């Protein structure tokens, strides 16, 4: 059983790194190490980010996960978590998304906020809205490093960086053109697969209001002695269950606030 030391956490982060880079799923860490808790899991996550930074990747975004009932039920887990996203994970959707090199990728519809001023304390929703200059539709592509996309416990998914793989951010809307943060809850989100509406949700499914995911990220970060910096995107979490990607699939997110976004998987 690993003690909660930096060395062991580095080893476990490397195990997840190898699973990702060889596209070979591993047994959930929590099965082998039942003492794995959320604090150690977040350390493993950050060790994994350090490995990415060693390769020249830069942290440019964060995500909240399990912020909707649909996702918590799909994954059978109950608490929101955060993940850390780098520039290399951003997918520009000018080219088809290549499924090769992935284990069992899934896509899910989200809303993202661009932070223009850092958060040094937990903001009110009004302050959170003020500190963001852009709001955009987003699609997250997940790819758990665990067999069967199944977890033993919540720390498993935290250590695996919330199953993060890639993400795309659509054309943003200026925040100051949105009169009231509360109206974001009313945005309708349609997730289409091959042109067929497959999942539909109001954005209120995400944390009650997707902006509240920004507040929740600040709470989690500040509780860990971290601040959310300026010039990053925050993905608020999926509004609906994630959809398993197959070659040839066309994935589109249509909303009542933003231009549609989507991609083609090959
Ligand atoms: C965990 C990631 C959850 C979201 O938006 O809820 C997430 C998972 O589904 O494996 O990114
Ligand atoms: Mg997500």
Short mmCIF file of C-alpha atoms and ligand atoms in Angstrom, two decimals:
data_model
loop_
_atom_site.label_atom_id
_atom_site.label_comp_id
_atom_site.label_asym_id
_atom_site.label_seq_id
_atom_site.Cartn_x
_atom_site.Cartn_y
_atom_site.Cartn_z
CA UNK A 1 0.00 0.00 0.00
CA UNK A 2 1.59 3.35 -0.93
CA UNK A 3 2.31 5.80 1.82
CA UNK A 4 1.21 9.30 1.00
CA UNK A 5 4.62 10.44 -0.16
CA UNK A 6 5.73 12.35 -3.22
CA UNK A 7 7.76 9.39 -4.53
CA UNK A 8 4.81 6.95 -4.50
CA UNK A 9 2.54 9.53 -6.02
CA UNK A 10 5.05 10.06 -8.82
CA UNK A 11 5.07 6.32 -9.48
CA UNK A 12 1.27 6.20 -9.65
CA UNK A 13 1.17 9.28 -11.91
CA UNK A 14 3.66 7.56 -14.21
CA UNK A 15 1.46 4.47 -14.31
CA UNK A 16 -1.46 6.62 -15.51
CA UNK A 17 0.87 8.42 -17.94
CA UNK A 18 1.96 5.09 -19.45
CA UNK A 19 -1.65 3.91 -19.73
CA UNK A 20 -2.48 7.07 -21.66
CA UNK A 21 0.53 7.15 -23.94
CA UNK A 22 0.32 3.43 -24.81
CA UNK A 23 -3.52 3.44 -24.88
CA UNK A 24 -3.56 0.42 -22.58
CA UNK A 25 -6.08 0.56 -19.75
CA UNK A 26 -5.03 -0.30 -16.20
CA UNK A 27 -6.83 -1.54 -13.07
CA UNK A 28 -8.24 1.36 -10.99
CA UNK A 29 -5.62 2.47 -8.45
CA UNK A 30 -8.15 2.30 -5.61
CA UNK A 31 -8.61 -1.42 -6.13
CA UNK A 32 -4.95 -2.06 -5.42
CA UNK A 33 -4.62 0.76 -2.85
CA UNK A 34 -7.89 1.02 -0.87
CA UNK A 35 -6.36 3.77 1.30
CA UNK A 36 -6.17 6.14 -1.69
CA UNK A 37 -8.10 9.25 -0.67
CA UNK A 38 -9.03 12.47 -2.45
CA UNK A 39 -6.03 14.42 -1.07
CA UNK A 40 -3.53 11.84 -2.33
CA UNK A 41 -5.44 11.54 -5.61
CA UNK A 42 -5.14 15.30 -6.24
CA UNK A 43 -1.37 15.00 -5.55
CA UNK A 44 -1.16 12.23 -8.16
CA UNK A 45 -3.11 14.41 -10.60
CA UNK A 46 -0.62 17.28 -10.10
CA UNK A 47 2.33 14.89 -10.47
CA UNK A 48 0.83 13.90 -13.83
CA UNK A 49 0.57 17.56 -14.83
CA UNK A 50 4.21 18.05 -13.86
CA UNK A 51 5.13 15.21 -16.25
CA UNK A 52 3.21 17.01 -19.01
CA UNK A 53 4.95 20.32 -18.16
CA UNK A 54 8.31 18.53 -18.38
CA UNK A 55 7.34 17.79 -22.00
CA UNK A 56 6.64 21.48 -22.66
CA UNK A 57 2.86 21.46 -22.16
CA UNK A 58 1.27 24.47 -20.49
CA UNK A 59 -1.76 24.54 -18.22
CA UNK A 60 -4.33 26.71 -19.98
CA UNK A 61 -7.66 25.49 -18.58
CA UNK A 62 -9.35 23.73 -15.71
CA UNK A 63 -12.50 21.70 -15.63
CA UNK A 64 -15.14 20.83 -13.13
CA UNK A 65 -16.54 17.32 -13.43
CA UNK A 66 -19.54 15.46 -12.04
CA UNK A 67 -21.39 18.75 -11.65
CA UNK A 68 -24.62 17.35 -13.13
CA UNK A 69 -26.94 14.64 -11.86
CA UNK A 70 -26.77 12.95 -15.29
CA UNK A 71 -23.00 12.55 -15.00
CA UNK A 72 -23.00 11.52 -11.36
CA UNK A 73 -25.57 8.83 -12.17
CA UNK A 74 -23.70 7.70 -15.29
CA UNK A 75 -20.46 7.29 -13.36
CA UNK A 76 -22.11 6.26 -10.05
CA UNK A 77 -20.08 8.86 -8.11
CA UNK A 78 -21.45 11.63 -5.95
CA UNK A 79 -19.08 14.61 -5.56
CA UNK A 80 -17.86 17.24 -8.03
CA UNK A 81 -14.15 17.14 -8.81
CA UNK A 82 -11.71 19.27 -10.79
CA UNK A 83 -9.24 18.46 -13.56
CA UNK A 84 -6.35 20.34 -15.19
CA UNK A 85 -6.13 20.87 -18.96
CA UNK A 86 -3.10 21.79 -21.07
CA UNK A 87 -2.60 23.46 -24.44
CA UNK A 88 -1.79 20.08 -25.99
CA UNK A 89 -5.21 18.76 -24.99
CA UNK A 90 -7.04 21.50 -26.87
CA UNK A 91 -8.48 20.18 -30.12
CA UNK A 92 -9.01 22.75 -32.86
CA UNK A 93 -11.61 20.70 -34.82
CA UNK A 94 -10.22 21.82 -38.16
CA UNK A 95 -9.29 18.17 -38.71
CA UNK A 96 -11.33 15.06 -37.84
CA UNK A 97 -10.71 13.80 -34.32
CA UNK A 98 -8.52 10.72 -34.61
CA UNK A 99 -9.75 7.94 -32.30
CA UNK A 100 -6.51 6.02 -32.74
CA UNK A 101 -4.28 6.31 -29.72
CA UNK A 102 -7.31 6.51 -27.41
CA UNK A 103 -8.69 3.76 -25.20
CA UNK A 104 -12.47 4.32 -25.06
CA UNK A 105 -13.15 8.02 -25.78
CA UNK A 106 -16.48 9.68 -25.05
CA UNK A 107 -17.78 13.19 -25.77
CA UNK A 108 -19.96 15.42 -23.60
CA UNK A 109 -21.54 18.88 -23.96
CA UNK A 110 -20.33 21.70 -21.73
CA UNK A 111 -20.15 25.47 -21.26
CA UNK A 112 -16.84 27.22 -20.59
CA UNK A 113 -15.86 30.54 -18.99
CA UNK A 114 -12.71 32.53 -19.72
CA UNK A 115 -11.17 34.06 -16.61
CA UNK A 116 -9.81 37.58 -17.12
CA UNK A 117 -8.83 38.29 -13.49
CA UNK A 118 -7.47 35.76 -11.02
CA UNK A 119 -9.54 34.57 -8.07
CA UNK A 120 -7.77 35.05 -4.76
CA UNK A 121 -10.82 34.34 -2.60
CA UNK A 122 -14.08 32.47 -3.10
CA UNK A 123 -16.24 34.80 -5.22
CA UNK A 124 -19.95 35.44 -5.06
CA UNK A 125 -21.64 34.44 -8.33
CA UNK A 126 -21.72 38.14 -9.28
CA UNK A 127 -17.97 38.47 -8.66
CA UNK A 128 -17.29 35.25 -10.56
CA UNK A 129 -19.25 36.59 -13.54
CA UNK A 130 -17.36 39.93 -13.38
CA UNK A 131 -14.00 38.11 -13.39
CA UNK A 132 -14.88 36.29 -16.63
CA UNK A 133 -14.78 38.10 -19.96
CA UNK A 134 -16.00 35.33 -22.30
CA UNK A 135 -18.49 32.48 -22.21
CA UNK A 136 -18.44 29.70 -24.83
CA UNK A 137 -19.94 26.36 -25.76
CA UNK A 138 -17.52 23.47 -25.30
CA UNK A 139 -17.28 19.74 -25.93
CA UNK A 140 -15.07 17.67 -23.69
CA UNK A 141 -13.60 14.39 -24.93
CA UNK A 142 -12.95 12.01 -22.05
CA UNK A 143 -10.84 8.88 -22.09
CA UNK A 144 -10.47 7.07 -18.79
CA UNK A 145 -7.20 5.26 -18.29
CA UNK A 146 -9.06 2.54 -16.37
CA UNK A 147 -10.41 -0.73 -17.73
CA UNK A 148 -13.99 -0.51 -18.88
CA UNK A 149 -14.11 3.25 -18.08
CA UNK A 150 -15.01 2.10 -14.55
CA UNK A 151 -13.76 3.30 -11.20
CA UNK A 152 -13.42 1.73 -7.86
CA UNK A 153 -13.84 5.05 -6.06
CA UNK A 154 -13.92 8.83 -6.53
CA UNK A 155 -10.14 9.19 -5.87
CA UNK A 156 -9.50 6.94 -8.89
CA UNK A 157 -11.06 9.45 -11.24
CA UNK A 158 -9.40 12.43 -9.49
CA UNK A 159 -5.95 10.80 -9.85
CA UNK A 160 -6.74 10.17 -13.53
CA UNK A 161 -7.32 13.91 -14.01
CA UNK A 162 -11.09 13.47 -14.26
CA UNK A 163 -10.67 11.20 -17.33
CA UNK A 164 -9.59 14.31 -19.28
CA UNK A 165 -8.31 13.77 -22.80
CA UNK A 166 -9.19 16.66 -25.15
CA UNK A 167 -11.57 19.57 -25.33
CA UNK A 168 -12.81 22.03 -27.87
CA UNK A 169 -14.10 25.50 -27.21
CA UNK A 170 -16.51 27.13 -29.63
CA UNK A 171 -16.98 30.74 -30.63
CA UNK A 172 -17.28 32.73 -27.41
CA UNK A 173 -19.83 35.37 -26.48
CA UNK A 174 -18.69 38.43 -24.54
CA UNK A 175 -19.80 38.15 -20.94
CA UNK A 176 -20.86 41.81 -20.86
CA UNK A 177 -23.44 41.03 -23.57
CA UNK A 178 -25.15 38.60 -21.18
CA UNK A 179 -27.30 40.81 -18.94
CA UNK A 180 -27.55 38.53 -15.89
CA UNK A 181 -25.59 35.43 -14.89
CA UNK A 182 -28.86 33.83 -13.79
CA UNK A 183 -30.03 33.68 -17.42
CA UNK A 184 -27.29 31.12 -18.17
CA UNK A 185 -29.38 28.50 -16.39
CA UNK A 186 -32.03 28.81 -19.13
CA UNK A 187 -29.68 28.02 -22.04
CA UNK A 188 -30.96 24.96 -23.91
CA UNK A 189 -28.31 22.44 -24.92
CA UNK A 190 -28.88 19.82 -27.64
CA UNK A 191 -26.25 17.17 -28.20
CA UNK A 192 -26.57 15.66 -31.67
CA UNK A 193 -24.95 12.47 -32.92
CA UNK A 194 -24.93 12.13 -36.70
CA UNK A 195 -27.48 14.95 -36.82
CA UNK A 196 -29.92 13.21 -34.47
CA UNK A 197 -30.67 14.93 -31.15
CA UNK A 198 -29.44 12.38 -28.61
CA UNK A 199 -29.37 14.26 -25.33
CA UNK A 200 -31.10 17.48 -24.39
CA UNK A 201 -30.64 19.50 -21.20
CA UNK A 202 -30.99 22.95 -19.75
CA UNK A 203 -27.68 24.44 -18.63
CA UNK A 204 -29.19 24.51 -15.13
CA UNK A 205 -28.30 20.80 -15.04
CA UNK A 206 -24.69 21.98 -14.56
CA UNK A 207 -24.31 22.98 -10.89
CA UNK A 208 -27.78 24.58 -10.96
CA UNK A 209 -26.14 27.21 -13.18
CA UNK A 210 -22.85 26.64 -15.04
CA UNK A 211 -21.36 29.80 -13.51
CA UNK A 212 -21.61 28.13 -10.10
CA UNK A 213 -19.04 25.57 -11.34
CA UNK A 214 -16.57 28.48 -11.47
CA UNK A 215 -17.36 29.28 -7.83
CA UNK A 216 -17.01 25.57 -6.95
CA UNK A 217 -13.59 25.40 -8.64
CA UNK A 218 -12.45 28.44 -6.64
CA UNK A 219 -13.66 26.75 -3.43
CA UNK A 220 -11.78 23.53 -4.20
CA UNK A 221 -8.63 25.41 -5.24
CA UNK A 222 -8.59 27.74 -2.24
CA UNK A 223 -9.18 24.79 0.11
CA UNK A 224 -5.95 23.34 -1.35
CA UNK A 225 -4.02 26.62 -1.05
CA UNK A 226 -4.20 27.31 -4.81
CA UNK A 227 -5.53 30.31 -6.69
CA UNK A 228 -7.31 30.23 -10.05
CA UNK A 229 -5.15 32.40 -12.33
CA UNK A 230 -6.21 34.84 -15.05
CA UNK A 231 -6.22 33.89 -18.75
CA UNK A 232 -7.51 30.36 -18.34
CA UNK A 233 -10.70 28.66 -19.49
CA UNK A 234 -12.88 26.81 -17.00
CA UNK A 235 -15.10 24.02 -18.32
CA UNK A 236 -18.19 23.86 -16.12
CA UNK A 237 -18.95 20.14 -16.49
CA UNK A 238 -21.22 18.11 -18.76
CA UNK A 239 -24.95 18.74 -18.83
CA UNK A 240 -25.80 15.24 -20.10
CA UNK A 241 -24.29 11.75 -20.05
CA UNK A 242 -21.17 11.30 -22.22
CA UNK A 243 -21.51 9.48 -25.55
CA UNK A 244 -19.01 6.79 -26.64
CA UNK A 245 -17.25 7.88 -29.85
CA UNK A 246 -17.10 5.66 -32.92
CA UNK A 247 -15.28 6.12 -36.18
CA UNK A 248 -17.31 8.22 -38.63
CA UNK A 249 -19.43 9.84 -35.94
CA UNK A 250 -20.49 13.48 -36.29
CA UNK A 251 -20.88 15.21 -32.92
CA UNK A 252 -22.60 18.60 -32.60
CA UNK A 253 -23.61 20.83 -29.71
CA UNK A 254 -26.40 23.30 -30.46
CA UNK A 255 -27.49 25.82 -27.86
CA UNK A 256 -29.86 28.76 -27.62
CA UNK A 257 -27.00 31.17 -26.78
CA UNK A 258 -24.00 30.25 -28.93
CA UNK A 259 -23.17 29.21 -32.50
CA UNK A 260 -23.17 25.42 -32.92
CA UNK A 261 -19.90 23.54 -32.53
CA UNK A 262 -18.97 20.02 -33.42
CA UNK A 263 -16.47 17.63 -34.91
CA UNK A 264 -16.13 14.50 -36.94
CA UNK A 265 -14.46 11.43 -35.43
CA UNK A 266 -12.32 9.19 -37.64
C1 LIG B 1 -15.36 11.95 -14.97
C2 LIG B 1 -15.29 13.28 -15.64
C3 LIG B 1 -16.53 14.08 -15.43
C4 LIG B 1 -17.88 16.00 -16.31
O1 LIG B 1 -18.00 16.93 -17.13
O2 LIG B 1 -18.79 15.69 -15.55
C5 LIG B 1 -16.61 15.27 -16.29
C6 LIG B 1 -15.85 10.88 -15.90
O3 LIG B 1 -16.96 10.95 -16.43
O4 LIG B 1 -15.10 9.92 -16.09
O5 LIG B 1 -15.70 15.68 -16.99
MG1 LIG B 2 -16.46 17.05 -18.53
#
